[in-house]
Amino acid sequence: MLSRKAIGGAPMPYNRRSKNITQGVARAPNRSMYYALGYKKEDFDKPMIGIANAHSTITPCNAGLQRLADAAVGAIQDAGANAQTFGTPTISDGMSMGTEGMKYSLVSREVISDSIETCVQGQWMDGVVVIGGCDKNMPGGMMALARMNVPGIYVYGGTIRPGHWKGKDLTIVSSFEAVGEFTAGRMTQKDFDGVERNACPSTGSCGGMYTANTMSSSFEALGMSLLYSSTMANPDDEKVASAAESARVLVEAVKNDLKPRDIITRQSIENAVFADHGDRRLDERGAALSGHRARRRGRVDDR
């Protein structure tokens, strides 16, 4: 597949990176393996677009991601590119909190980032759609995009719907608060059970401005996610449509060789921080993102 733009009159291929493992006599074994996956000869001239899918059934934050990945696959194929899916790990802060398991939470951010980079760079993908839900999926995925500097876009899985009990809206924090209220004798067993069973009524990330929703809204300001995509609930059809549109936008970015570090600048990072009012979580993740962006440029404050 050739681009519309030309340099010196010669059309440029979209598969700028993947041609390293699909083109030429020496790559016949590679193509044999692709044929086993259902590829056809003409597919080797198309860009290879990765989908880093953090779908998991260990937490509601990630349990609704598969249909978003499926929508992205369809959109990529419709746009004339090849879609390649791979998984990334996740940990639920809400479940591991207060246990030894929480020690793995922040570490998982780096593991997620490294896992994405490993697949994208190892397979010479031309672009990547990162789909994540739970807290550390967010900075982990964005750090990988900034570090690799391969055309990419972030698709947030979406927030959970609010729970309800006796006319009040609930979030996962309501369940944490109920523990204290019940232990102090200020809540009945019936109300305690009611909050516990109704705080999380659907798939989606924790329903408040905690890490996942904070990071997703900042990604819009950063320019790495579609506008308005951070406010959609995971179960809603508009979230599926947004995932498909994100994939289409990414294919265009691949065609135009638009990379994350063309978008992520000092100014865009400041915009992201201001958009979320200097939230502490964003301060931490923004510092990490700045470091990954600037790593190959030699300075964190690079403009």
CSV table of C-alpha atoms in Angstrom, one decimal:
chain,number,residue,atom,x,y,z
A,1,MET,CA,0.0,0.0,0.0
A,2,LEU,CA,1.4,3.3,-1.1
A,3,SER,CA,0.9,6.8,0.5
A,4,ARG,CA,-0.8,9.7,-1.3
A,5,LYS,CA,2.2,11.9,-0.6
A,6,ALA,CA,5.5,11.5,-2.4
A,7,ILE,CA,9.0,12.5,-1.8
A,8,GLY,CA,10.9,13.3,-4.9
A,9,GLY,CA,8.0,11.9,-7.0
A,10,ALA,CA,8.3,8.4,-5.5
A,11,PRO,CA,5.4,7.2,-3.4
A,12,MET,CA,6.2,6.1,0.1
A,13,PRO,CA,4.9,2.8,1.5
A,14,TYR,CA,2.7,2.8,4.6
A,15,ASN,CA,4.4,-0.4,5.9
A,16,ARG,CA,7.6,1.6,6.8
A,17,ARG,CA,8.5,-0.7,9.7
A,18,SER,CA,6.8,-4.1,9.0
A,19,LYS,CA,8.4,-4.4,5.6
A,20,ASN,CA,11.5,-5.4,7.5
A,21,ILE,CA,9.9,-8.8,8.3
A,22,THR,CA,7.6,-9.2,5.3
A,23,GLN,CA,9.6,-8.2,2.2
A,24,GLY,CA,12.3,-9.9,0.3
A,25,VAL,CA,13.5,-13.4,-0.4
A,26,ALA,CA,15.1,-13.8,3.0
A,27,ARG,CA,11.7,-13.2,4.7
A,28,ALA,CA,10.0,-16.3,3.1
A,29,PRO,CA,9.9,-18.1,6.5
A,30,ASN,CA,8.2,-15.0,8.0
A,31,ARG,CA,5.6,-15.0,5.3
A,32,SER,CA,5.0,-18.7,5.8
A,33,MET,CA,4.0,-18.0,9.4
A,34,TYR,CA,1.7,-15.2,8.3
A,35,TYR,CA,0.0,-17.4,5.8
A,36,ALA,CA,-0.8,-19.7,8.7
A,37,LEU,CA,-2.7,-16.8,10.3
A,38,GLY,CA,-4.8,-16.3,7.2
A,39,TYR,CA,-2.7,-13.6,5.4
A,40,LYS,CA,-2.7,-13.3,1.6
A,41,LYS,CA,0.1,-12.2,-0.6
A,42,GLU,CA,-1.3,-8.7,-1.0
A,43,ASP,CA,-1.5,-8.3,2.8
A,44,PHE,CA,2.3,-8.0,2.9
A,45,ASP,CA,2.2,-4.6,1.3
A,46,LYS,CA,-0.2,-3.3,3.9
A,47,PRO,CA,0.8,-1.8,7.3
A,48,MET,CA,0.7,-4.0,10.4
A,49,ILE,CA,-1.3,-2.3,13.1
A,50,GLY,CA,-1.0,-3.7,16.6
A,51,ILE,CA,-3.8,-3.6,19.2
A,52,ALA,CA,-2.5,-3.8,22.8
A,53,ASN,CA,-5.6,-5.3,24.4
A,54,ALA,CA,-5.6,-5.2,28.3
A,55,HIS,CA,-8.9,-7.3,28.4
A,56,SER,CA,-9.1,-9.4,31.6
A,57,THR,CA,-11.8,-11.0,33.7
A,58,ILE,CA,-10.0,-10.3,36.9
A,59,THR,CA,-11.5,-6.8,37.3
A,60,PRO,CA,-14.6,-4.9,36.0
A,61,CYS,CA,-12.2,-2.2,34.8
A,62,ASN,CA,-10.9,-4.5,32.0
A,63,ALA,CA,-13.7,-7.0,31.6
A,64,GLY,CA,-15.4,-4.9,28.9
A,65,LEU,CA,-12.4,-4.2,26.7
A,66,GLN,CA,-12.8,-7.2,24.3
A,67,ARG,CA,-15.6,-5.7,22.3
A,68,LEU,CA,-13.6,-2.4,21.9
A,69,ALA,CA,-10.7,-4.4,20.6
A,70,ASP,CA,-13.0,-6.2,18.2
A,71,ALA,CA,-14.3,-2.9,16.9
A,72,ALA,CA,-10.8,-1.6,16.4
A,73,VAL,CA,-9.8,-4.8,14.4
A,74,GLY,CA,-12.8,-4.3,12.1
A,75,ALA,CA,-12.0,-0.6,11.6
A,76,ILE,CA,-8.3,-1.3,10.8
A,77,GLN,CA,-9.2,-3.9,8.3
A,78,ASP,CA,-11.8,-1.7,6.7
A,79,ALA,CA,-9.2,1.0,6.4
A,80,GLY,CA,-6.9,-1.4,4.4
A,81,ALA,CA,-4.5,-2.4,7.0
A,82,ASN,CA,-3.7,-5.6,8.9
A,83,ALA,CA,-4.7,-5.9,12.6
A,84,GLN,CA,-2.6,-7.8,15.1
A,85,THR,CA,-3.8,-8.2,18.6
A,86,PHE,CA,-1.8,-9.0,21.7
A,87,GLY,CA,-2.4,-8.9,25.4
A,88,THR,CA,-1.1,-6.8,28.3
A,89,PRO,CA,-1.3,-7.6,32.0
A,90,THR,CA,-3.3,-5.7,34.6
A,91,ILE,CA,-3.7,-5.4,38.4
A,92,SER,CA,-6.7,-4.1,40.2
A,93,ASP,CA,-5.8,-1.5,42.8
A,94,GLY,CA,-9.3,-1.7,44.3
A,95,MET,CA,-8.9,-5.4,44.9
A,96,SER,CA,-5.3,-5.6,45.9
A,97,MET,CA,-5.4,-2.6,48.2
A,98,GLY,CA,-4.7,-3.4,51.8
A,99,THR,CA,-2.9,-6.6,50.9
A,100,GLU,CA,0.6,-7.6,49.9
A,101,GLY,CA,-0.7,-7.6,46.3
A,102,MET,CA,-0.7,-3.8,46.3
A,103,LYS,CA,3.1,-3.9,46.2
A,104,TYR,CA,2.8,-5.0,42.6
A,105,SER,CA,0.5,-2.1,41.6
A,106,LEU,CA,3.0,0.6,40.6
A,107,VAL,CA,5.5,-2.0,39.3
A,108,SER,CA,2.8,-3.2,36.9
A,109,ARG,CA,2.9,0.2,35.2
A,110,GLU,CA,6.4,-0.6,34.0
A,111,VAL,CA,5.5,-4.2,33.2
A,112,ILE,CA,2.6,-3.0,31.0
A,113,SER,CA,4.8,-0.4,29.3
A,114,ASP,CA,7.5,-2.9,28.6
A,115,SER,CA,5.1,-5.6,27.4
A,116,ILE,CA,3.7,-3.2,24.8
A,117,GLU,CA,7.1,-2.1,23.6
A,118,THR,CA,8.3,-5.7,23.4
A,119,CYS,CA,5.5,-6.7,21.1
A,120,VAL,CA,5.4,-3.6,18.9
A,121,GLN,CA,9.2,-3.4,18.5
A,122,GLY,CA,9.8,-7.1,18.3
A,123,GLN,CA,7.2,-7.5,15.5
A,124,TRP,CA,8.0,-4.2,13.7
A,125,MET,CA,4.5,-3.0,13.9
A,126,ASP,CA,3.7,0.2,11.9
A,127,GLY,CA,1.3,1.6,14.6
A,128,VAL,CA,-0.5,0.6,17.7
A,129,VAL,CA,-3.9,1.1,19.3
A,130,VAL,CA,-3.5,0.8,23.1
A,131,ILE,CA,-6.8,-0.2,24.9
A,132,GLY,CA,-6.7,-0.1,28.7
A,133,GLY,CA,-9.0,0.3,31.7
A,134,CYS,CA,-7.6,-0.1,35.2
A,135,ASP,CA,-5.4,2.5,36.8
A,136,LYS,CA,-1.8,1.5,35.8
A,137,ASN,CA,-3.0,0.5,32.2
A,138,MET,CA,-3.2,4.3,31.6
A,139,PRO,CA,0.3,5.6,32.3
A,140,GLY,CA,1.8,2.3,31.3
A,141,GLY,CA,0.3,2.4,27.8
A,142,MET,CA,1.1,6.1,27.3
A,143,MET,CA,4.7,5.7,28.5
A,144,ALA,CA,5.2,3.0,25.9
A,145,LEU,CA,3.8,5.2,23.2
A,146,ALA,CA,6.1,8.1,24.1
A,147,ARG,CA,9.1,5.8,24.4
A,148,MET,CA,8.7,3.9,21.2
A,149,ASN,CA,7.6,6.9,19.1
A,150,VAL,CA,5.6,4.7,16.7
A,151,PRO,CA,2.3,6.0,15.5
A,152,GLY,CA,-0.2,5.3,18.2
A,153,ILE,CA,-3.4,6.2,19.9
A,154,TYR,CA,-4.9,5.4,23.3
A,155,VAL,CA,-8.5,4.0,23.7
A,156,TYR,CA,-9.8,4.2,27.3
A,157,GLY,CA,-12.1,1.4,28.2
A,158,GLY,CA,-14.6,3.8,29.8
A,159,THR,CA,-16.0,4.4,33.3
A,160,ILE,CA,-18.4,2.1,35.1
A,161,ARG,CA,-22.0,3.2,35.5
A,162,PRO,CA,-23.0,4.5,39.0
A,163,GLY,CA,-24.5,2.0,41.4
A,164,HIS,CA,-27.7,2.8,43.4
A,165,TRP,CA,-28.9,1.9,46.9
A,166,LYS,CA,-31.9,3.6,48.6
A,167,GLY,CA,-31.9,6.5,46.1
A,168,LYS,CA,-28.2,7.3,46.4
A,169,ASP,CA,-25.6,7.0,43.8
A,170,LEU,CA,-22.7,4.6,44.6
A,171,THR,CA,-19.1,4.1,43.5
A,172,ILE,CA,-16.5,1.7,44.7
A,173,VAL,CA,-15.5,4.3,47.3
A,174,SER,CA,-19.0,3.9,48.8
A,175,SER,CA,-18.1,0.3,49.6
A,176,PHE,CA,-14.8,1.3,51.2
A,177,GLU,CA,-16.7,3.9,53.3
A,178,ALA,CA,-19.3,1.3,54.2
A,179,VAL,CA,-16.6,-0.8,55.9
A,180,GLY,CA,-15.9,2.0,58.3
A,181,GLU,CA,-19.5,2.8,58.9
A,182,PHE,CA,-20.5,-0.8,59.6
A,183,THR,CA,-17.5,-1.4,61.8
A,184,ALA,CA,-18.3,1.7,63.8
A,185,GLY,CA,-21.8,0.4,64.3
A,186,ARG,CA,-23.4,3.3,62.2
A,187,MET,CA,-24.7,1.0,59.4
A,188,THR,CA,-27.0,-1.9,59.5
A,189,GLN,CA,-26.2,-5.3,58.0
A,190,LYS,CA,-28.9,-4.8,55.4
A,191,ASP,CA,-27.5,-1.5,54.2
A,192,PHE,CA,-23.9,-2.8,54.3
A,193,ASP,CA,-24.9,-5.7,52.1
A,194,GLY,CA,-26.9,-3.4,49.9
A,195,VAL,CA,-24.0,-1.1,49.3
A,196,GLU,CA,-21.6,-4.0,48.7
A,197,ARG,CA,-23.8,-5.7,46.1
A,198,ASN,CA,-24.8,-2.5,44.2
A,199,ALA,CA,-21.6,-0.3,44.2
A,200,CYS,CA,-20.3,-1.8,40.9
A,201,PRO,CA,-23.3,-2.5,38.6
A,202,SER,CA,-21.4,-2.9,35.3
A,203,THR,CA,-18.1,-3.2,33.6
A,204,GLY,CA,-15.9,-0.2,33.5
A,205,SER,CA,-13.3,1.6,35.6
A,206,CYS,CA,-14.0,3.0,39.1
A,207,GLY,CA,-16.6,5.8,38.8
A,208,GLY,CA,-14.8,8.9,40.1
A,209,MET,CA,-11.9,11.1,39.3
A,210,TYR,CA,-9.4,8.5,40.4
A,211,THR,CA,-6.4,7.4,38.4
A,212,ALA,CA,-8.2,5.9,35.4
A,213,ASN,CA,-10.6,8.7,34.8
A,214,THR,CA,-8.1,11.4,35.6
A,215,MET,CA,-5.6,9.9,33.2
A,216,SER,CA,-8.1,9.3,30.4
A,217,SER,CA,-9.3,13.0,30.5
A,218,SER,CA,-5.7,14.1,30.5
A,219,PHE,CA,-5.0,12.0,27.4
A,220,GLU,CA,-7.6,14.0,25.5
A,221,ALA,CA,-5.8,17.3,26.5
A,222,LEU,CA,-2.5,15.6,25.6
A,223,GLY,CA,-3.8,14.9,22.1
A,224,MET,CA,-3.4,11.1,22.3
A,225,SER,CA,-7.1,10.2,22.6
A,226,LEU,CA,-10.1,11.3,20.7
A,227,LEU,CA,-12.0,14.2,22.2
A,228,TYR,CA,-15.0,13.3,24.5
A,229,SER,CA,-13.9,9.6,24.6
A,230,SER,CA,-12.9,9.8,28.3
A,231,THR,CA,-16.5,10.5,29.5
A,232,MET,CA,-18.2,7.5,27.8
A,233,ALA,CA,-19.3,4.6,30.0
A,234,ASN,CA,-17.9,1.2,29.1
A,235,PRO,CA,-21.2,-0.5,28.4
A,236,ASP,CA,-22.5,2.2,26.1
A,237,ASP,CA,-22.6,1.7,22.3
A,238,GLU,CA,-20.9,5.0,21.8
A,239,LYS,CA,-17.7,3.6,23.4
A,240,VAL,CA,-17.6,0.9,20.7
A,241,ALA,CA,-18.1,3.5,18.0
A,242,SER,CA,-15.3,5.6,19.6
A,243,ALA,CA,-12.9,2.6,19.6
A,244,ALA,CA,-13.6,2.0,15.9
A,245,GLU,CA,-13.1,5.7,15.1
A,246,SER,CA,-9.8,5.8,17.1
A,247,ALA,CA,-8.5,2.9,15.0
A,248,ARG,CA,-9.4,4.7,11.8
A,249,VAL,CA,-7.6,7.8,13.0
A,250,LEU,CA,-4.6,5.7,13.9
A,251,VAL,CA,-4.4,4.3,10.3
A,252,GLU,CA,-4.4,7.8,9.0
A,253,ALA,CA,-1.6,8.7,11.4
A,254,VAL,CA,0.4,5.7,10.1
A,255,LYS,CA,-0.1,6.9,6.5
A,256,ASN,CA,1.1,10.4,7.4
A,257,ASP,CA,3.9,9.1,9.7
A,258,LEU,CA,2.5,11.1,12.6
A,259,LYS,CA,4.2,10.0,15.8
A,260,PRO,CA,3.5,10.5,19.5
A,261,ARG,CA,6.5,12.8,20.0
A,262,ASP,CA,5.0,15.0,17.3
A,263,ILE,CA,2.0,15.4,19.6
A,264,ILE,CA,3.4,15.0,23.1
A,265,THR,CA,5.3,18.2,23.8
A,266,ARG,CA,6.0,20.2,27.0
A,267,GLN,CA,3.0,22.4,26.2
A,268,SER,CA,0.7,19.5,25.7
A,269,ILE,CA,1.8,17.9,28.9
A,270,GLU,CA,1.2,21.2,30.7
A,271,ASN,CA,-2.3,21.3,29.1
A,272,ALA,CA,-3.0,17.9,30.4
A,273,VAL,CA,-2.0,18.9,33.9
A,274,PHE,CA,-4.0,22.1,33.8
A,275,ALA,CA,-7.0,20.2,32.4
A,276,ASP,CA,-7.1,18.0,35.5
A,277,HIS,CA,-6.3,20.9,37.9
A,278,GLY,CA,-2.9,19.6,38.9
A,279,ASP,CA,-4.1,16.3,40.3
A,280,ARG,CA,-1.4,14.5,42.2
A,281,ARG,CA,-1.8,11.4,40.2
A,282,LEU,CA,-1.3,13.3,37.0
A,283,ASP,CA,1.8,15.0,38.5
A,284,GLU,CA,3.3,11.6,39.1
A,285,ARG,CA,2.4,10.1,35.7
A,286,GLY,CA,3.2,13.3,33.8
A,287,ALA,CA,6.7,13.3,35.3
A,288,ALA,CA,7.2,9.7,34.2
A,289,LEU,CA,5.8,10.5,30.7
A,290,SER,CA,8.1,13.5,30.3
A,291,GLY,CA,11.0,11.3,31.2
A,292,HIS,CA,10.1,8.7,28.6
A,293,ARG,CA,9.5,11.3,25.9
A,294,ALA,CA,12.8,13.1,26.6
A,295,ARG,CA,14.9,10.0,27.2
A,296,ARG,CA,16.3,9.9,23.7
A,297,ARG,CA,16.5,13.7,23.5
A,298,GLY,CA,18.7,14.0,26.5
A,299,ARG,CA,16.6,16.3,28.7
A,300,VAL,CA,13.3,16.1,30.5
A,301,ASP,CA,12.4,19.8,30.0
A,302,ASP,CA,12.8,19.6,26.2
A,303,ARG,CA,10.2,21.7,24.4
